[in-house]
Amino acid sequence: MKNDTLLRALMREPTPYTPVWIMRQAGRYLPEYNATRKKAGSFLALAKTPELACEVTLQPLERFALDAAIIFSDILTVPDAMGLGLYFAEGEGPKFERPVRTEQDVAKLAVPDLERLRYVFDAIALTRKSLHGRVPLIGFSGSPFTLACYMVEGGGSDDFRTVKTMLYSRPELLHRILEVNAQAVIAYLNAQIAAGAQAVMIFDTWGGALSDAAYQEFSLAYSRRVLAGLVRTHEGRTVPRILFTKGGGMWLESMAQAGADALGIDWQTNLAEARRRVGHQVALQGNLDPMVLFGTPAAIEREAHRVLDSFGGGPGHVFNLGHGVSQHTPPEHVQALVEAVHAGSLGAHAA
Ligand code: CP3
């Protein structure tokens, strides 16, 4: 591989500079993404056509000196394959035709036939081929709990009332959903690794909406189970795992013991403190506020240096945003960020 800085940093090995990639780096802030999406007809058609998914995965790498590619897909492919009927209502985000709410719904739920997700594995294999070893390809999944949020709510939510009602009134039903989700995510991520994903990330976007006790029992316990079920090496190399809980800053110690090699750190968490707390156990990925990209290039450079300085010297840092890039971000500002991270971190990560 020509540039393996991401894989090395995730394993806390020395790198010549801080590797950087951006959550949602292939997305609506890029005009070429919008053009390909239009050609596909819809987001789902785009994600389900391997040639087009590969094309948009590579688009940000043509523009910016990013140190990783992340396969273009979505966390909701798994519940879609379970038969819940994923669709996107214009301007309203993801929705399910058949949410999982009653005892009967839960009883019917099962780990999907992986053939129904073949388009994801085909996109990964094709993208690996097209990358020619330029940078590593990241695979991903939602956490069992975050998937359950969408499956029970039937879409996004402001207060998670439906899933929390189940959590507090019929916890055994939610546990059953989480058990099925964990098995499905293990199979899904292992198939992504077999298809060529060289690192994997678990997005626990909504774990941070829970109380401490509920987080441990309904979110982290199942992410831990997923991590324990993943293939450790492929093609003779360790496959690093990243665990990201948005709003998870107070749980870093328990997250660091869940079996991940790296933790994603949201932008509200102090990176230096995070490193003091868990940096001897795991690498850290993050944590620039995505809104910094609306500042001037000079401000972006200053804030990038603030993150780099906050982590400090030594191995174990992957630069990223603290959450996904906004669709309104000027692409030139992403360019300014990537350049600032590379120039500002030369020589910072010796052993
Ligand atoms: O990072 C990347 O470039 C890889 C692609 C990626 C997408 N979704 C593409 C996408 C990844 C890693 C995801 C993960 C995802 N999807 C998460 C977890 C990450 C996070 O943000 O915390 C969640 C919660 C979802 C569910 C989902 N899918 C939402 C909330 C939306 C946005 C709806 C909207 O209209 O804003 C999607 C759709 C989606 N997934 C888009 C993209 C680029 C936008 C779709 C479009 O083109 O209209």
mmCIF file of N, CA and C in Angstrom, residues 87-95 155-156:
data_model
loop_
_atom_site.group_PDB
_atom_site.id
_atom_site.type_symbol
_atom_site.label_atom_id
_atom_site.label_comp_id
_atom_site.label_asym_id
_atom_site.label_seq_id
_atom_site.Cartn_x
_atom_site.Cartn_y
_atom_site.Cartn_z
ATOM 1 N N TYR A 87 -36.968 4.133 2.949
ATOM 2 C CA TYR A 87 -37.147 5.120 1.889
ATOM 3 C C TYR A 87 -36.774 6.497 2.426
ATOM 4 N N PHE A 88 -36.508 7.409 1.516
ATOM 5 C CA PHE A 88 -36.159 8.773 1.906
ATOM 6 C C PHE A 88 -37.251 9.708 1.416
ATOM 7 N N ALA A 89 -37.959 10.315 2.341
ATOM 8 C CA ALA A 89 -38.964 11.307 1.979
ATOM 9 C C ALA A 89 -38.217 12.615 1.770
ATOM 10 N N GLU A 90 -38.445 13.259 0.629
ATOM 11 C CA GLU A 90 -37.691 14.458 0.254
ATOM 12 C C GLU A 90 -37.645 15.472 1.408
ATOM 13 N N GLY A 91 -36.442 15.818 1.835
ATOM 14 C CA GLY A 91 -36.264 16.809 2.887
ATOM 15 C C GLY A 91 -36.583 16.320 4.300
ATOM 16 N N GLU A 92 -36.945 15.043 4.455
ATOM 17 C CA GLU A 92 -37.318 14.546 5.784
ATOM 18 C C GLU A 92 -36.378 13.497 6.339
ATOM 19 N N GLY A 93 -35.383 13.086 5.537
ATOM 20 C CA GLY A 93 -34.462 12.074 6.016
ATOM 21 C C GLY A 93 -35.024 10.669 5.884
ATOM 22 N N PRO A 94 -34.319 9.686 6.444
ATOM 23 C CA PRO A 94 -34.689 8.287 6.252
ATOM 24 C C PRO A 94 -35.960 7.892 7.001
ATOM 25 N N LYS A 95 -36.721 6.985 6.406
ATOM 26 C CA LYS A 95 -37.943 6.462 7.044
ATOM 27 C C LYS A 95 -38.070 4.972 6.727
ATOM 28 N N GLY A 155 -37.837 6.181 11.749
ATOM 29 C CA GLY A 155 -37.146 7.297 11.101
ATOM 30 C C GLY A 155 -36.324 8.039 12.141
ATOM 31 N N GLY A 156 -35.947 9.269 11.832
ATOM 32 C CA GLY A 156 -35.225 10.079 12.803
ATOM 33 C C GLY A 156 -36.158 10.509 13.932
#
